[in-house]
Coordinates of C-alpha atoms in Angstrom, one line a residue:
M1 CA 107.2 109.2 93.5
K2 CA 109.2 106.2 92.1
S3 CA 107.4 102.9 91.5
E4 CA 109.1 99.6 90.9
V5 CA 107.6 96.3 90.1
F6 CA 109.2 92.9 91.1
H7 CA 108.1 89.3 90.7
T8 CA 109.5 86.7 93.0
P9 CA 108.7 82.9 93.2
N10 CA 107.1 81.7 96.4
A11 CA 108.6 78.1 96.0
A12 CA 105.1 76.8 95.6
G13 CA 104.5 77.4 92.0
W14 CA 103.4 81.1 92.0
N15 CA 105.2 84.3 91.1
L16 CA 104.2 87.0 93.6
E17 CA 103.9 90.6 92.5
I18 CA 105.6 93.1 94.8
R19 CA 105.9 96.9 94.3
R20 CA 108.2 99.4 95.9
F21 CA 107.2 103.0 96.2
S22 CA 109.7 105.6 97.3
D23 CA 110.9 109.2 96.8
P24 CA 114.7 109.2 97.0
A25 CA 114.7 112.9 97.9
R26 CA 112.4 112.4 100.9
L27 CA 113.2 108.9 102.0
D28 CA 114.4 108.6 105.6
K29 CA 116.6 105.6 105.5
S30 CA 116.6 105.2 109.3
R31 CA 112.9 104.2 109.2
R32 CA 111.6 100.7 108.7
P33 CA 110.1 99.8 105.3
I34 CA 106.3 99.4 105.3
V35 CA 104.8 96.2 103.8
M36 CA 101.1 96.4 102.9
I37 CA 98.9 93.3 102.4
P38 CA 95.4 93.7 100.8
G39 CA 92.3 91.9 101.7
Y40 CA 89.7 89.5 100.3
C41 CA 88.8 89.8 96.6
M42 CA 91.2 92.8 96.7
N43 CA 94.6 93.6 95.2
T44 CA 97.0 96.4 96.0
F45 CA 95.7 98.8 93.3
I46 CA 93.5 100.8 95.8
L47 CA 96.4 101.3 98.2
S48 CA 98.2 103.5 95.6
Y49 CA 95.2 105.0 94.0
H50 CA 92.7 107.6 95.2
P51 CA 89.7 108.9 93.1
A52 CA 89.9 112.5 94.4
G53 CA 93.1 113.0 96.5
T54 CA 96.2 111.4 98.0
S55 CA 96.4 107.6 98.3
M56 CA 97.6 105.8 101.4
V57 CA 100.8 104.9 99.6
H58 CA 101.4 108.4 98.2
Y59 CA 100.9 110.0 101.6
L60 CA 103.4 107.7 103.4
V61 CA 106.0 108.1 100.6
E62 CA 105.6 111.9 100.8
H63 CA 106.4 111.7 104.5
G64 CA 109.6 109.8 104.1
F65 CA 108.6 106.2 104.1
E66 CA 109.6 103.4 101.8
V67 CA 106.4 101.5 101.0
W68 CA 106.0 98.0 99.6
T69 CA 102.7 96.5 98.5
A70 CA 102.4 92.8 98.0
N71 CA 99.9 90.8 95.9
L72 CA 99.9 87.3 97.4
R73 CA 98.7 84.3 95.2
G74 CA 95.4 85.0 93.4
Q75 CA 95.8 88.8 93.8
G76 CA 96.7 91.4 91.2
G77 CA 99.7 90.6 89.0
S78 CA 100.7 87.5 90.9
R79 CA 100.7 84.6 88.5
R80 CA 100.4 80.8 88.8
I81 CA 103.2 79.0 87.1
Q82 CA 102.6 75.4 88.1
G83 CA 101.4 75.5 91.7
P84 CA 98.0 74.4 93.0
R85 CA 95.1 76.7 92.3
K86 CA 93.5 75.8 95.7
Y87 CA 94.8 78.0 98.5
G88 CA 93.6 79.4 101.8
F89 CA 94.9 81.1 105.0
R90 CA 97.8 78.6 105.5
E91 CA 99.3 79.2 102.1
L92 CA 98.9 83.0 102.2
A93 CA 100.2 83.4 105.8
L94 CA 102.8 80.7 106.0
V95 CA 104.2 80.4 102.5
D96 CA 103.5 83.7 100.6
F97 CA 104.0 86.3 103.3
P98 CA 107.3 84.9 104.5
R99 CA 108.6 85.1 100.9
V100 CA 107.4 88.8 100.7
R101 CA 109.2 89.5 104.1
D102 CA 112.4 88.0 102.9
F103 CA 112.3 89.8 99.6
V104 CA 111.6 93.2 101.2
L105 CA 114.4 92.9 103.8
A106 CA 116.8 91.8 101.1
N107 CA 116.0 94.7 98.8
T108 CA 115.1 97.7 101.0
A109 CA 116.9 100.9 100.4
T110 CA 116.6 101.6 104.1
E111 CA 119.0 100.7 106.9
A112 CA 116.4 98.6 108.7
K113 CA 116.7 94.9 109.5
I114 CA 113.0 94.6 110.3
F115 CA 109.8 96.1 108.8
D116 CA 106.4 97.5 109.7
A117 CA 103.3 95.7 108.4
V118 CA 99.9 97.2 107.4
G119 CA 97.1 94.6 107.0
C120 CA 94.1 95.8 105.1
S121 CA 90.9 94.0 105.9
L122 CA 91.6 90.3 105.4
G123 CA 95.2 91.2 104.9
A124 CA 95.3 91.9 108.6
T125 CA 94.0 88.4 109.3
V126 CA 96.8 87.0 107.2
L127 CA 99.3 88.9 109.4
F128 CA 97.6 87.6 112.6
A129 CA 98.0 84.0 111.3
Y130 CA 101.6 84.7 110.4
L131 CA 102.3 86.1 113.9
G132 CA 100.4 83.3 115.6
H133 CA 102.8 80.8 114.0
N134 CA 105.8 83.0 114.6
P135 CA 105.2 84.8 117.9
E136 CA 108.8 85.8 118.5
Q137 CA 110.9 85.6 115.4
H138 CA 108.7 87.4 112.9
G139 CA 110.5 90.6 111.8
I140 CA 107.6 93.0 112.3
G141 CA 108.5 96.1 114.3
S142 CA 105.0 97.6 114.4
L143 CA 101.6 96.4 113.1
V144 CA 98.8 98.4 111.7
T145 CA 95.4 96.9 110.9
V146 CA 92.8 98.7 108.8
G147 CA 89.4 97.1 109.2
G148 CA 91.0 93.8 110.0
P149 CA 89.1 91.0 111.9
L150 CA 90.6 88.4 114.3
R151 CA 87.6 87.0 116.1
W152 CA 84.0 87.5 114.9
N153 CA 82.5 88.9 118.1
R154 CA 79.8 90.5 115.9
V155 CA 78.8 89.8 112.3
H156 CA 76.6 91.9 110.1
P157 CA 73.3 90.0 109.4
L158 CA 73.8 90.2 105.7
V159 CA 77.4 88.9 105.9
R160 CA 76.2 86.1 108.2
A161 CA 73.5 85.1 105.7
L162 CA 75.8 85.0 102.8
L163 CA 78.3 82.8 104.7
S164 CA 75.7 80.7 106.6
S165 CA 76.6 77.5 104.7
P166 CA 80.4 77.0 104.3
S167 CA 79.9 74.2 101.8
L168 CA 77.6 76.3 99.6
A169 CA 79.8 79.5 100.0
G170 CA 82.8 77.7 98.7
S171 CA 81.2 75.4 96.1
V172 CA 80.5 77.9 93.4
P173 CA 83.4 79.2 91.3
V174 CA 83.2 82.9 90.8
F175 CA 84.6 84.6 87.7
G176 CA 84.3 88.1 86.2
T177 CA 83.9 89.8 89.6
R178 CA 85.5 93.0 88.4
Q179 CA 83.3 93.2 85.3
L180 CA 80.2 92.6 87.5
A181 CA 81.2 95.3 89.9
R182 CA 81.7 97.7 87.0
A183 CA 78.2 97.0 85.9
V184 CA 76.5 97.0 89.3
L185 CA 78.3 99.9 91.1
P186 CA 76.3 102.7 89.3
A187 CA 73.0 100.9 90.3
L188 CA 74.1 100.5 93.9
Q189 CA 74.4 104.3 94.2
K190 CA 70.6 104.2 94.0
A191 CA 70.5 101.5 96.8
P192 CA 72.4 103.3 99.6
F193 CA 71.5 100.6 102.2
L194 CA 73.4 97.9 100.3
L195 CA 76.2 100.2 99.3
S196 CA 76.6 101.5 102.9
L197 CA 77.9 98.1 104.0
Y198 CA 81.0 98.9 102.1
M199 CA 81.2 102.7 101.6
N200 CA 79.5 105.9 102.3
P201 CA 78.8 107.3 98.8
K202 CA 78.7 110.8 100.2
L203 CA 82.4 110.5 101.1
V204 CA 83.7 108.8 97.9
D205 CA 84.0 110.2 94.4
L206 CA 82.3 107.4 92.4
S207 CA 82.7 109.1 89.0
A208 CA 85.9 107.1 88.7
A209 CA 84.1 103.7 89.1
D210 CA 86.1 102.2 86.2
E211 CA 89.3 102.9 88.0
L212 CA 88.0 101.9 91.5
V213 CA 87.0 98.4 90.3
K214 CA 90.6 97.7 89.2
T215 CA 91.2 96.7 92.8
I216 CA 88.7 93.8 92.7
D217 CA 89.8 90.2 92.0
D218 CA 87.9 87.0 91.8
P219 CA 87.6 85.1 95.1
S220 CA 89.2 81.8 95.9
S221 CA 86.4 79.3 96.6
H222 CA 88.6 77.4 99.1
L223 CA 89.4 80.6 101.0
T224 CA 85.7 81.6 100.9
R225 CA 84.8 78.3 102.5
Q226 CA 87.4 78.8 105.2
I227 CA 86.1 82.3 105.9
A228 CA 82.6 80.9 106.3
H229 CA 83.8 78.3 108.9
W230 CA 85.7 81.1 110.7
V231 CA 82.6 83.3 110.9
R232 CA 80.5 80.4 112.2
N233 CA 83.1 79.4 114.8
R234 CA 84.3 82.9 115.6
D235 CA 87.9 81.8 116.1
L236 CA 90.3 81.3 113.1
V237 CA 92.3 78.0 112.9
V238 CA 95.2 78.0 110.5
G239 CA 97.5 75.0 110.2
G240 CA 95.9 73.4 113.2
L241 CA 96.6 76.4 115.4
N242 CA 93.9 78.6 117.0
I243 CA 95.2 82.0 116.0
T244 CA 93.2 83.8 118.7
H245 CA 95.0 81.9 121.4
A246 CA 98.3 81.9 119.6
L247 CA 98.6 85.7 119.7
H248 CA 99.0 85.8 123.5
P249 CA 102.8 85.9 123.4
V250 CA 103.1 88.4 120.6
Q251 CA 104.5 91.7 121.9
T252 CA 104.4 93.8 118.7
P253 CA 103.0 97.3 119.1
T254 CA 99.7 97.4 117.3
M255 CA 97.4 100.1 115.9
V256 CA 93.8 99.2 115.0
I257 CA 92.0 101.5 112.6
L258 CA 88.3 101.0 112.3
A259 CA 85.3 102.6 110.7
N260 CA 82.3 103.4 113.0
Q261 CA 79.7 102.0 110.6
D262 CA 81.7 99.2 108.9
G263 CA 79.3 96.6 107.6
I264 CA 82.0 94.2 106.5
V265 CA 84.1 94.2 109.6
P266 CA 82.2 95.6 112.6
P267 CA 84.2 97.5 115.2
E268 CA 83.8 94.5 117.6
A269 CA 85.6 92.2 115.2
A270 CA 88.3 94.8 114.4
L271 CA 89.0 95.4 118.1
S272 CA 89.0 91.7 119.1
V273 CA 92.8 91.5 118.5
F274 CA 93.3 93.6 121.7
D275 CA 91.6 91.0 123.8
H276 CA 94.2 88.4 122.8
I277 CA 97.5 89.9 121.6
G278 CA 100.2 90.2 124.3
S279 CA 101.3 93.7 123.4
T280 CA 100.3 96.5 125.7
D281 CA 101.6 99.3 123.4
N282 CA 98.5 99.6 121.4
E283 CA 96.3 102.3 120.0
I284 CA 92.8 102.6 118.5
L285 CA 91.9 105.0 115.8
R286 CA 88.1 105.3 115.3
V287 CA 87.1 106.9 112.1
G288 CA 83.7 108.5 111.5
T289 CA 81.0 110.1 113.5
P290 CA 77.2 109.7 113.8
E291 CA 76.8 112.7 111.5
V292 CA 79.5 111.5 109.0
P293 CA 79.7 107.7 109.2
Y294 CA 82.6 105.8 107.7
A295 CA 82.3 102.3 106.2
H296 CA 84.9 99.8 105.2
A297 CA 86.2 101.3 102.0
D298 CA 86.1 104.8 103.3
M299 CA 89.3 104.3 105.3
F300 CA 91.1 104.0 102.0
I301 CA 89.3 106.2 99.4
S302 CA 87.2 108.8 101.2
K303 CA 87.8 112.4 100.5
D304 CA 89.3 113.1 103.9
A305 CA 91.2 109.8 104.3
D306 CA 94.5 111.6 104.2
K307 CA 93.6 113.7 107.3
N308 CA 91.5 111.1 109.2
V309 CA 93.5 107.9 108.5
F310 CA 96.8 108.3 106.7
E311 CA 98.2 111.1 108.9
P312 CA 97.5 109.4 112.3
M313 CA 98.9 106.2 110.9
A314 CA 102.1 107.8 109.8
N315 CA 102.5 109.7 113.1
W316 CA 102.0 106.5 115.1
L317 CA 104.5 104.6 113.0
V318 CA 107.1 107.4 113.5
R319 CA 106.6 107.2 117.3
H320 CA 107.4 103.5 117.3
Y321 CA 111.0 103.6 116.2

């Protein structure tokens, strides 16, 4: 698999890090490129890394896709040059993502004029906001969300407690999150209740904890405050637009992938997009069983993620050309 790194200015004082993954011998140029957006406190590392098997990116590339991963401002290798440090949903969805879109379409090795988008966790919400503001001329052929919330029809009690005060949630700058996670993760293995909000330790090889934490970034306090308001109000408002209502005219085929015991984004929140998006060409992939429950991170790094998540995703994308 070939990996290429690019940096492109977003015209707002940040250089965004974009990576292209492909295998020239396997690439089907008739397919649309895939653009992946990571979530909150997350960068794209975990999309192309798996502790004990094939990553999401590797699987898709092996099956003929060109895959692009994008770190928006504050994520991964994206760097501030002279732009504002403060950012939220509007900046991510209406400034950074359109720049990623334009860069991918200008540089893809495929023959496509549009692309498919995969939103991971809060990355899906960024895509919802982008679509809400661009319901017709958006360039997305098909949309896949992996544990991505639109409307908070249900919130885990612990998440609700942590975000109960928007002013408090967004008032404390947080640094060293990755180092903290590296120190705490081994201890959390002895507290399965807390860890189960995010992953099922029986499904994930945690011996590579030092590698896994590379996907963790420090949170934006302004974005955290916006998330707290969103959880309280249920509907997300970006740039003065209620995104829940704004998705009604969007006709993009959409696949929702959810984990049956996701403590971060409960199934009700992940499925809420289907109550509001205009598309009728939709599919739900529920991962996990009562005997083998899946949590949020398991959709990316569980031992059987290739069979349970990546393969159905690839098959669905192929069916929508």
